[in-house]
Amino acid sequence: MAKRIFNIWRGDATGGRFVEYHTDVDTGMVVLDVVHRIQAEQAGDLSCRWNCKAGKCGSCSMEIDGKPRLACMTRMDTFSPSATVTLQPLRAFPILKDLVTDVSWNYQQNKRIPPFRPRPRDADGRYRMQQIDVDRIQEFRKCIECFMCQDVCHVLRDHSRFDTFVGPRFMIRLASLAMHPLDALDRIPAVRKEFGSGMCNITKCCTEVCPEQISITDNGIIPLKERVVDRFFDPLMWVKRNLLRRSA
Amino acid sequence: MTHRKDAWWIAPFLTVLGFGAFIVYTTWAALQGEHYWYGSYLSPFYSPLLFIDSSAAGAAPLEHAWFGSWPTWWPAMLPSSPALFILMFPGVFRFTCYYYRKAYYRSFVGTPPACAVGALPRKSYLGETALLLFQNFHRYALYPAIAFVFILYYDAVLAFFHDGRFGIGVGTVILLTNATLLGCYTFGCHSFRHLVGGRLNCFSCDKQTQLRYGTWKRVSCLNERHMMWAWISLFWVGFSDLYVRLCSMGIIHDFNTWGF
């Protein structure tokens, strides 16, 4: 069995470098298996976050050959046998050690979003909604919080606008609340001003890297941007909202 | 800038080539002001015909003008081309389209050129919050774009009648296809999808919202392939103009049942 070459970033917040490892790769292995083999045989102090090994926990996200991917879902047979595979931590977030980054900023953003606020119950004391009303937002519930969309978003990754943009993952959380048939909170002004919908220039990288194939841009961010247009940039909607409704 | 090893640069490169070729050809064709009419075929770049300069070669008969002959107030330094009156409408619609924004932000501005490839350096990034707020004009560009689809269908139907006789030619098929492709692009637009139903939170509330839900679902089918419709319709509208132009100039012959 031929040895395969891996360039793995080693270091911490103070700095680091790529270290080359040569290891055997068996049939059916994924990148996370390789990291575990290198940990076991060559570098016991190599840090890597992982948990389910089934593409459902989102822990093992890293940059593989420069693109954010789940290490547990990236099969080794997708690489050329002679190719050197490069592994590095998510670039948008502070490095803790080796392949592990500090993604706590994301949890802080989640806390900023006002929680679900249901409208009053119907006269019989029940809430009612149909499946067709929630199909859209159930797509967003597939999110496993791997934060690869946050990592690849150039607003955060290249321009470091963590102060003005909440990122794609939380835009779809906002969309799931804004589109919810029972949610009574008006979220659109905050979507624009506090969470920065205008910072997104819809280049769709978040959608490209999503391991759950959520149409983040088309079904989440663009509909939110259109709701912002309804509220702030469409005089016809303003007339309908303010004048026609008042006279009715 | 990136550790990607794949050919990430191909997509932005092809986009620059595709858009560049279309912009150059469209500008050239719009400035010609002639050879936009052949038999009963009207180039989509020149429809609707607001005014007609009958002295131009390959010009449409004057009765096809909405407002008559070419205006005397038109500056002499500009070519008397009917396309100059109307091309800004589809132009603004495409320029502010969500798909095209993605394409040219990546290809022409490099924000970013491709996913996980470093954005080109700039002083500050403001997204679509400052100067680019005008992208929100897309909704207004949508309304004339819808009208254009119906106008182009009308042109395509008129193309089947030459001197009052029904017939079919290669040109009729091209023009009908053109209107259909533009319709698939326009009615798959994200703004249209939002207006017909996407803005609702409750699809099941009453008959009207249920009807809008059905429309939204169908528009969503087109919207899923918005990029494909954008490129095919872009190519085809240019090809339609070229076909009519070459027929009008006598360079190619249109096969049709009229026998001319």
mmCIF file of C-alpha atoms in Angstrom, chain B:
data_model
loop_
_atom_site.group_PDB
_atom_site.id
_atom_site.type_symbol
_atom_site.label_atom_id
_atom_site.label_comp_id
_atom_site.label_asym_id
_atom_site.label_seq_id
_atom_site.Cartn_x
_atom_site.Cartn_y
_atom_site.Cartn_z
ATOM 1 C CA MET B 1 -4.758 33.851 -1.303
ATOM 2 C CA THR B 2 -6.119 30.288 -1.359
ATOM 3 C CA HIS B 3 -5.094 26.675 -0.838
ATOM 4 C CA ARG B 4 -7.627 25.433 -3.338
ATOM 5 C CA LYS B 5 -6.097 23.115 -5.899
ATOM 6 C CA ASP B 6 -8.995 22.872 -8.323
ATOM 7 C CA ALA B 7 -9.455 25.180 -11.321
ATOM 8 C CA TRP B 8 -11.585 27.687 -9.400
ATOM 9 C CA TRP B 9 -10.692 30.452 -11.838
ATOM 10 C CA ILE B 10 -12.480 28.833 -14.801
ATOM 11 C CA ALA B 11 -16.006 29.922 -13.785
ATOM 12 C CA PRO B 12 -15.183 33.626 -13.288
ATOM 13 C CA PHE B 13 -13.048 33.581 -16.427
ATOM 14 C CA LEU B 14 -15.865 32.123 -18.537
ATOM 15 C CA THR B 15 -18.297 34.586 -16.987
ATOM 16 C CA VAL B 16 -16.098 37.514 -17.998
ATOM 17 C CA LEU B 17 -15.837 36.088 -21.518
ATOM 18 C CA GLY B 18 -19.584 35.449 -21.782
ATOM 19 C CA PHE B 19 -20.707 38.779 -20.392
ATOM 20 C CA GLY B 20 -17.970 40.640 -22.247
ATOM 21 C CA ALA B 21 -18.959 39.132 -25.588
ATOM 22 C CA PHE B 22 -22.630 39.859 -24.982
ATOM 23 C CA ILE B 23 -22.040 43.461 -23.901
ATOM 24 C CA VAL B 24 -19.786 44.182 -26.883
ATOM 25 C CA TYR B 25 -22.227 42.611 -29.359
ATOM 26 C CA THR B 26 -25.313 44.236 -27.821
ATOM 27 C CA THR B 27 -23.712 47.674 -27.808
ATOM 28 C CA TRP B 28 -22.645 47.295 -31.411
ATOM 29 C CA ALA B 29 -26.049 45.972 -32.508
ATOM 30 C CA ALA B 30 -27.951 48.684 -30.628
ATOM 31 C CA LEU B 31 -25.904 51.428 -32.253
ATOM 32 C CA GLN B 32 -26.478 50.142 -35.812
ATOM 33 C CA GLY B 33 -30.075 51.327 -36.162
ATOM 34 C CA GLU B 34 -30.532 49.218 -39.281
ATOM 35 C CA HIS B 35 -31.106 45.611 -40.406
ATOM 36 C CA TYR B 36 -33.343 44.820 -37.455
ATOM 37 C CA TRP B 37 -36.316 43.772 -39.586
ATOM 38 C CA TYR B 38 -36.731 40.995 -42.097
ATOM 39 C CA GLY B 39 -40.055 39.910 -43.641
ATOM 40 C CA SER B 40 -42.194 39.831 -40.523
ATOM 41 C CA TYR B 41 -39.315 39.249 -38.097
ATOM 42 C CA LEU B 42 -38.335 41.958 -35.621
ATOM 43 C CA SER B 43 -35.089 41.752 -33.665
ATOM 44 C CA PRO B 44 -35.808 41.539 -29.902
ATOM 45 C CA PHE B 45 -33.171 44.223 -29.286
ATOM 46 C CA TYR B 46 -35.448 46.680 -31.112
ATOM 47 C CA SER B 47 -38.813 45.718 -29.670
ATOM 48 C CA PRO B 48 -41.021 47.564 -28.986
ATOM 49 C CA LEU B 49 -40.440 50.010 -31.836
ATOM 50 C CA LEU B 50 -41.294 53.407 -30.378
ATOM 51 C CA PHE B 51 -40.084 55.389 -33.401
ATOM 52 C CA ILE B 52 -38.867 54.295 -36.810
ATOM 53 C CA ASP B 53 -36.388 55.934 -39.131
ATOM 54 C CA SER B 54 -37.737 54.646 -42.445
ATOM 55 C CA SER B 55 -34.635 55.737 -44.316
ATOM 56 C CA ALA B 56 -32.455 53.170 -42.510
ATOM 57 C CA ALA B 57 -31.561 49.957 -44.349
ATOM 58 C CA GLY B 58 -33.462 46.955 -43.042
ATOM 59 C CA ALA B 59 -35.839 49.145 -41.032
ATOM 60 C CA ALA B 60 -39.364 48.036 -40.129
ATOM 61 C CA PRO B 61 -42.363 49.534 -41.994
ATOM 62 C CA LEU B 62 -43.558 52.751 -40.357
ATOM 63 C CA GLU B 63 -46.923 51.277 -39.288
ATOM 64 C CA HIS B 64 -45.075 49.147 -36.708
ATOM 65 C CA ALA B 65 -43.961 52.242 -34.762
ATOM 66 C CA TRP B 66 -45.872 52.974 -31.568
ATOM 67 C CA PHE B 67 -45.357 56.737 -31.904
ATOM 68 C CA GLY B 68 -44.594 57.241 -35.590
ATOM 69 C CA SER B 69 -41.559 58.411 -37.485
ATOM 70 C CA TRP B 70 -38.207 59.278 -36.021
ATOM 71 C CA PRO B 71 -38.398 62.393 -33.763
ATOM 72 C CA THR B 72 -36.790 65.601 -34.983
ATOM 73 C CA TRP B 73 -35.570 66.430 -31.469
ATOM 74 C CA TRP B 74 -33.240 63.433 -31.470
ATOM 75 C CA PRO B 75 -29.607 64.649 -31.198
ATOM 76 C CA ALA B 76 -27.843 64.353 -34.539
ATOM 77 C CA MET B 77 -24.708 63.032 -32.870
ATOM 78 C CA LEU B 78 -26.572 59.878 -31.805
ATOM 79 C CA PRO B 79 -27.508 57.125 -34.246
ATOM 80 C CA SER B 80 -31.220 56.908 -35.011
ATOM 81 C CA SER B 81 -31.609 53.486 -33.467
ATOM 82 C CA PRO B 82 -34.917 52.414 -31.869
ATOM 83 C CA ALA B 83 -32.936 50.074 -29.589
ATOM 84 C CA LEU B 84 -31.564 53.041 -27.656
ATOM 85 C CA PHE B 85 -35.030 53.801 -26.275
ATOM 86 C CA ILE B 86 -35.718 50.402 -24.787
ATOM 87 C CA LEU B 87 -32.566 48.422 -24.041
ATOM 88 C CA MET B 88 -32.053 50.105 -20.681
ATOM 89 C CA PHE B 89 -35.122 48.324 -19.276
ATOM 90 C CA PRO B 90 -33.951 44.729 -19.742
ATOM 91 C CA GLY B 91 -30.425 45.984 -19.065
ATOM 92 C CA VAL B 92 -31.329 47.273 -15.582
ATOM 93 C CA PHE B 93 -33.373 44.140 -14.893
ATOM 94 C CA ARG B 94 -30.427 41.898 -15.662
ATOM 95 C CA PHE B 95 -27.889 44.130 -13.950
ATOM 96 C CA THR B 96 -29.803 44.072 -10.656
ATOM 97 C CA CYS B 97 -30.806 40.390 -10.938
ATOM 98 C CA TYR B 98 -29.700 38.320 -7.939
ATOM 99 C CA TYR B 99 -27.978 35.755 -10.147
ATOM 100 C CA TYR B 100 -26.090 38.303 -12.224
ATOM 101 C CA ARG B 101 -25.053 40.113 -9.060
ATOM 102 C CA LYS B 102 -23.408 36.904 -7.857
ATOM 103 C CA ALA B 103 -21.782 36.401 -11.247
ATOM 104 C CA TYR B 104 -20.293 39.849 -11.676
ATOM 105 C CA TYR B 105 -19.392 40.371 -8.032
ATOM 106 C CA ARG B 106 -17.290 37.254 -8.396
ATOM 107 C CA SER B 107 -15.970 37.724 -11.905
ATOM 108 C CA PHE B 108 -15.530 41.449 -12.341
ATOM 109 C CA VAL B 109 -15.102 42.739 -8.780
ATOM 110 C CA GLY B 110 -13.556 39.740 -7.052
ATOM 111 C CA THR B 111 -15.614 39.873 -3.862
ATOM 112 C CA PRO B 112 -14.677 37.016 -3.789
ATOM 113 C CA PRO B 113 -13.509 35.556 -7.139
ATOM 114 C CA ALA B 114 -14.518 32.092 -5.904
ATOM 115 C CA CYS B 115 -15.443 30.422 -2.629
ATOM 116 C CA ALA B 116 -12.559 30.341 -0.120
ATOM 117 C CA VAL B 117 -10.429 32.382 -2.489
ATOM 118 C CA GLY B 118 -9.327 35.687 -1.009
ATOM 119 C CA ALA B 119 -11.326 38.736 -2.068
ATOM 120 C CA LEU B 120 -9.420 41.361 -4.008
ATOM 121 C CA PRO B 121 -8.011 43.985 -1.625
ATOM 122 C CA ARG B 122 -10.150 47.069 -1.022
ATOM 123 C CA LYS B 123 -10.237 49.876 1.533
ATOM 124 C CA SER B 124 -13.488 48.836 3.109
ATOM 125 C CA TYR B 125 -16.308 46.465 2.335
ATOM 126 C CA LEU B 126 -19.838 47.838 2.636
ATOM 127 C CA GLY B 127 -21.765 45.169 0.769
ATOM 128 C CA GLU B 128 -25.077 46.382 -0.613
ATOM 129 C CA THR B 129 -25.551 49.023 2.058
ATOM 130 C CA ALA B 130 -24.126 52.191 0.529
ATOM 131 C CA LEU B 131 -23.796 52.893 -3.190
ATOM 132 C CA LEU B 132 -25.082 49.422 -3.997
ATOM 133 C CA LEU B 133 -28.388 50.146 -2.286
ATOM 134 C CA PHE B 134 -29.587 50.759 -5.839
ATOM 135 C CA GLN B 135 -29.669 46.966 -6.289
ATOM 136 C CA ASN B 136 -32.994 47.150 -4.457
ATOM 137 C CA PHE B 137 -34.306 48.739 -7.659
ATOM 138 C CA HIS B 138 -34.593 45.203 -9.033
ATOM 139 C CA ARG B 139 -38.253 44.991 -8.113
ATOM 140 C CA TYR B 140 -39.055 48.026 -10.252
ATOM 141 C CA ALA B 141 -37.006 46.675 -13.112
ATOM 142 C CA LEU B 142 -39.117 43.528 -12.892
ATOM 143 C CA TYR B 143 -42.373 45.249 -13.866
ATOM 144 C CA PRO B 144 -41.233 46.452 -17.343
ATOM 145 C CA ALA B 145 -39.397 43.148 -17.794
ATOM 146 C CA ILE B 146 -42.716 41.316 -17.464
ATOM 147 C CA ALA B 147 -44.262 43.677 -20.022
ATOM 148 C CA PHE B 148 -41.376 42.942 -22.384
ATOM 149 C CA VAL B 149 -42.089 39.208 -22.253
ATOM 150 C CA PHE B 150 -45.644 39.813 -23.476
ATOM 151 C CA ILE B 151 -44.454 42.273 -26.125
ATOM 152 C CA LEU B 152 -41.933 39.754 -27.441
ATOM 153 C CA TYR B 153 -44.613 37.057 -27.537
ATOM 154 C CA TYR B 154 -46.775 39.464 -29.515
ATOM 155 C CA ASP B 155 -43.878 40.033 -31.930
ATOM 156 C CA ALA B 156 -43.363 36.278 -32.228
ATOM 157 C CA VAL B 157 -47.038 35.735 -33.069
ATOM 158 C CA LEU B 158 -46.952 38.571 -35.629
ATOM 159 C CA ALA B 159 -43.903 36.929 -37.184
ATOM 160 C CA PHE B 160 -46.117 34.024 -38.261
ATOM 161 C CA PHE B 161 -48.034 36.378 -40.551
ATOM 162 C CA HIS B 162 -46.251 37.800 -43.576
ATOM 163 C CA ASP B 163 -48.364 40.020 -45.830
ATOM 164 C CA GLY B 164 -51.428 38.614 -44.086
ATOM 165 C CA ARG B 165 -50.509 35.009 -44.865
ATOM 166 C CA PHE B 166 -49.818 32.521 -42.081
ATOM 167 C CA GLY B 167 -46.555 30.689 -42.367
ATOM 168 C CA ILE B 168 -43.666 29.203 -40.440
ATOM 169 C CA GLY B 169 -39.998 29.884 -40.850
ATOM 170 C CA VAL B 170 -36.796 29.286 -38.937
ATOM 171 C CA GLY B 171 -37.114 32.861 -37.719
ATOM 172 C CA THR B 172 -40.577 32.313 -36.223
ATOM 173 C CA VAL B 173 -39.249 29.386 -34.211
ATOM 174 C CA ILE B 174 -36.274 31.447 -33.061
ATOM 175 C CA LEU B 175 -38.426 34.386 -31.966
ATOM 176 C CA LEU B 176 -40.984 32.181 -30.211
ATOM 177 C CA THR B 177 -38.194 30.355 -28.388
ATOM 178 C CA ASN B 178 -36.690 33.694 -27.446
ATOM 179 C CA ALA B 179 -39.901 34.938 -25.814
ATOM 180 C CA THR B 180 -40.323 31.625 -23.988
ATOM 181 C CA LEU B 181 -36.766 31.608 -22.647
ATOM 182 C CA LEU B 182 -37.062 35.216 -21.520
ATOM 183 C CA GLY B 183 -40.344 34.285 -19.835
ATOM 184 C CA CYS B 184 -38.686 31.412 -17.972
ATOM 185 C CA TYR B 185 -35.956 33.795 -16.823
ATOM 186 C CA THR B 186 -38.295 36.637 -15.859
ATOM 187 C CA PHE B 187 -40.945 34.533 -14.122
ATOM 188 C CA GLY B 188 -38.262 32.646 -12.197
ATOM 189 C CA CYS B 189 -36.880 35.891 -10.786
ATOM 190 C CA HIS B 190 -36.385 36.012 -7.015
ATOM 191 C CA SER B 191 -38.376 39.255 -6.725
ATOM 192 C CA PHE B 192 -41.287 37.760 -8.665
ATOM 193 C CA ARG B 193 -41.139 34.669 -6.457
ATOM 194 C CA HIS B 194 -41.328 36.893 -3.400
ATOM 195 C CA LEU B 195 -44.204 38.996 -4.708
ATOM 196 C CA VAL B 196 -46.403 36.105 -5.836
ATOM 197 C CA GLY B 197 -46.212 34.270 -2.532
ATOM 198 C CA GLY B 198 -42.857 34.279 -0.805
ATOM 199 C CA ARG B 199 -43.762 37.277 1.297
ATOM 200 C CA LEU B 200 -46.615 35.396 2.961
ATOM 201 C CA ASN B 201 -46.127 33.567 6.248
ATOM 202 C CA CYS B 202 -49.348 31.624 6.050
ATOM 203 C CA PHE B 203 -50.014 29.754 2.809
ATOM 204 C CA SER B 204 -53.009 27.831 4.102
ATOM 205 C CA CYS B 205 -55.041 30.683 5.582
ATOM 206 C CA ASP B 206 -57.605 31.201 2.813
ATOM 207 C CA LYS B 207 -58.344 30.528 -0.857
ATOM 208 C CA GLN B 208 -56.258 33.472 -2.032
ATOM 209 C CA THR B 209 -53.149 32.445 -0.084
ATOM 210 C CA GLN B 210 -53.564 28.850 -1.252
ATOM 211 C CA LEU B 211 -53.690 30.078 -4.842
ATOM 212 C CA ARG B 212 -50.582 32.163 -4.233
ATOM 213 C CA TYR B 213 -48.876 29.134 -2.665
ATOM 214 C CA GLY B 214 -49.485 27.149 -5.844
ATOM 215 C CA THR B 215 -48.065 29.984 -7.931
ATOM 216 C CA TRP B 216 -45.086 30.328 -5.590
ATOM 217 C CA LYS B 217 -44.341 26.599 -5.913
ATOM 218 C CA ARG B 218 -44.357 26.817 -9.703
ATOM 219 C CA VAL B 219 -42.236 29.950 -9.742
ATOM 220 C CA SER B 220 -39.849 28.210 -7.338
ATOM 221 C CA CYS B 221 -39.345 25.441 -9.919
ATOM 222 C CA LEU B 222 -38.163 28.052 -12.422
ATOM 223 C CA ASN B 223 -36.195 29.863 -9.729
ATOM 224 C CA GLU B 224 -34.171 26.751 -8.871
ATOM 225 C CA ARG B 225 -32.672 26.973 -12.375
ATOM 226 C CA HIS B 226 -32.463 30.743 -12.526
ATOM 227 C CA MET B 227 -28.800 30.699 -13.533
ATOM 228 C CA MET B 228 -29.517 28.356 -16.419
ATOM 229 C CA TRP B 229 -32.416 30.485 -17.671
ATOM 230 C CA ALA B 230 -30.306 33.625 -17.265
ATOM 231 C CA TRP B 231 -27.534 32.296 -19.495
ATOM 232 C CA ILE B 232 -29.706 30.561 -22.091
ATOM 233 C CA SER B 233 -32.014 33.550 -22.503
ATOM 234 C CA LEU B 234 -29.021 35.892 -22.691
ATOM 235 C CA PHE B 235 -27.429 33.834 -25.433
ATOM 236 C CA TRP B 236 -30.681 33.314 -27.312
ATOM 237 C CA VAL B 237 -31.731 36.962 -27.363
ATOM 238 C CA GLY B 238 -28.356 37.847 -28.896
ATOM 239 C CA PHE B 239 -28.648 34.980 -31.351
ATOM 240 C CA SER B 240 -32.172 36.107 -32.337
ATOM 241 C CA ASP B 241 -30.891 39.583 -33.169
ATOM 242 C CA LEU B 242 -27.992 38.113 -35.123
ATOM 243 C CA TYR B 243 -30.300 35.837 -37.100
ATOM 244 C CA VAL B 244 -32.674 38.643 -38.090
ATOM 245 C CA ARG B 245 -29.711 40.899 -38.861
ATOM 246 C CA LEU B 246 -27.989 38.360 -41.120
ATOM 247 C CA CYS B 247 -31.257 37.617 -42.943
ATOM 248 C CA SER B 248 -31.926 41.316 -43.381
ATOM 249 C CA MET B 249 -28.416 41.895 -44.732
ATOM 250 C CA GLY B 250 -28.872 39.032 -47.192
ATOM 251 C CA ILE B 251 -25.983 37.052 -45.744
ATOM 252 C CA ILE B 252 -28.114 34.028 -44.824
ATOM 253 C CA HIS B 253 -31.435 32.782 -46.135
ATOM 254 C CA ASP B 254 -34.440 32.130 -43.928
ATOM 255 C CA PHE B 255 -36.133 28.833 -44.718
ATOM 256 C CA ASN B 256 -39.880 29.408 -44.506
ATOM 257 C CA THR B 257 -43.219 28.416 -45.958
ATOM 258 C CA TRP B 258 -43.778 31.796 -47.603
ATOM 259 C CA GLY B 259 -41.146 31.048 -50.205
ATOM 260 C CA PHE B 260 -39.218 34.332 -50.090
#
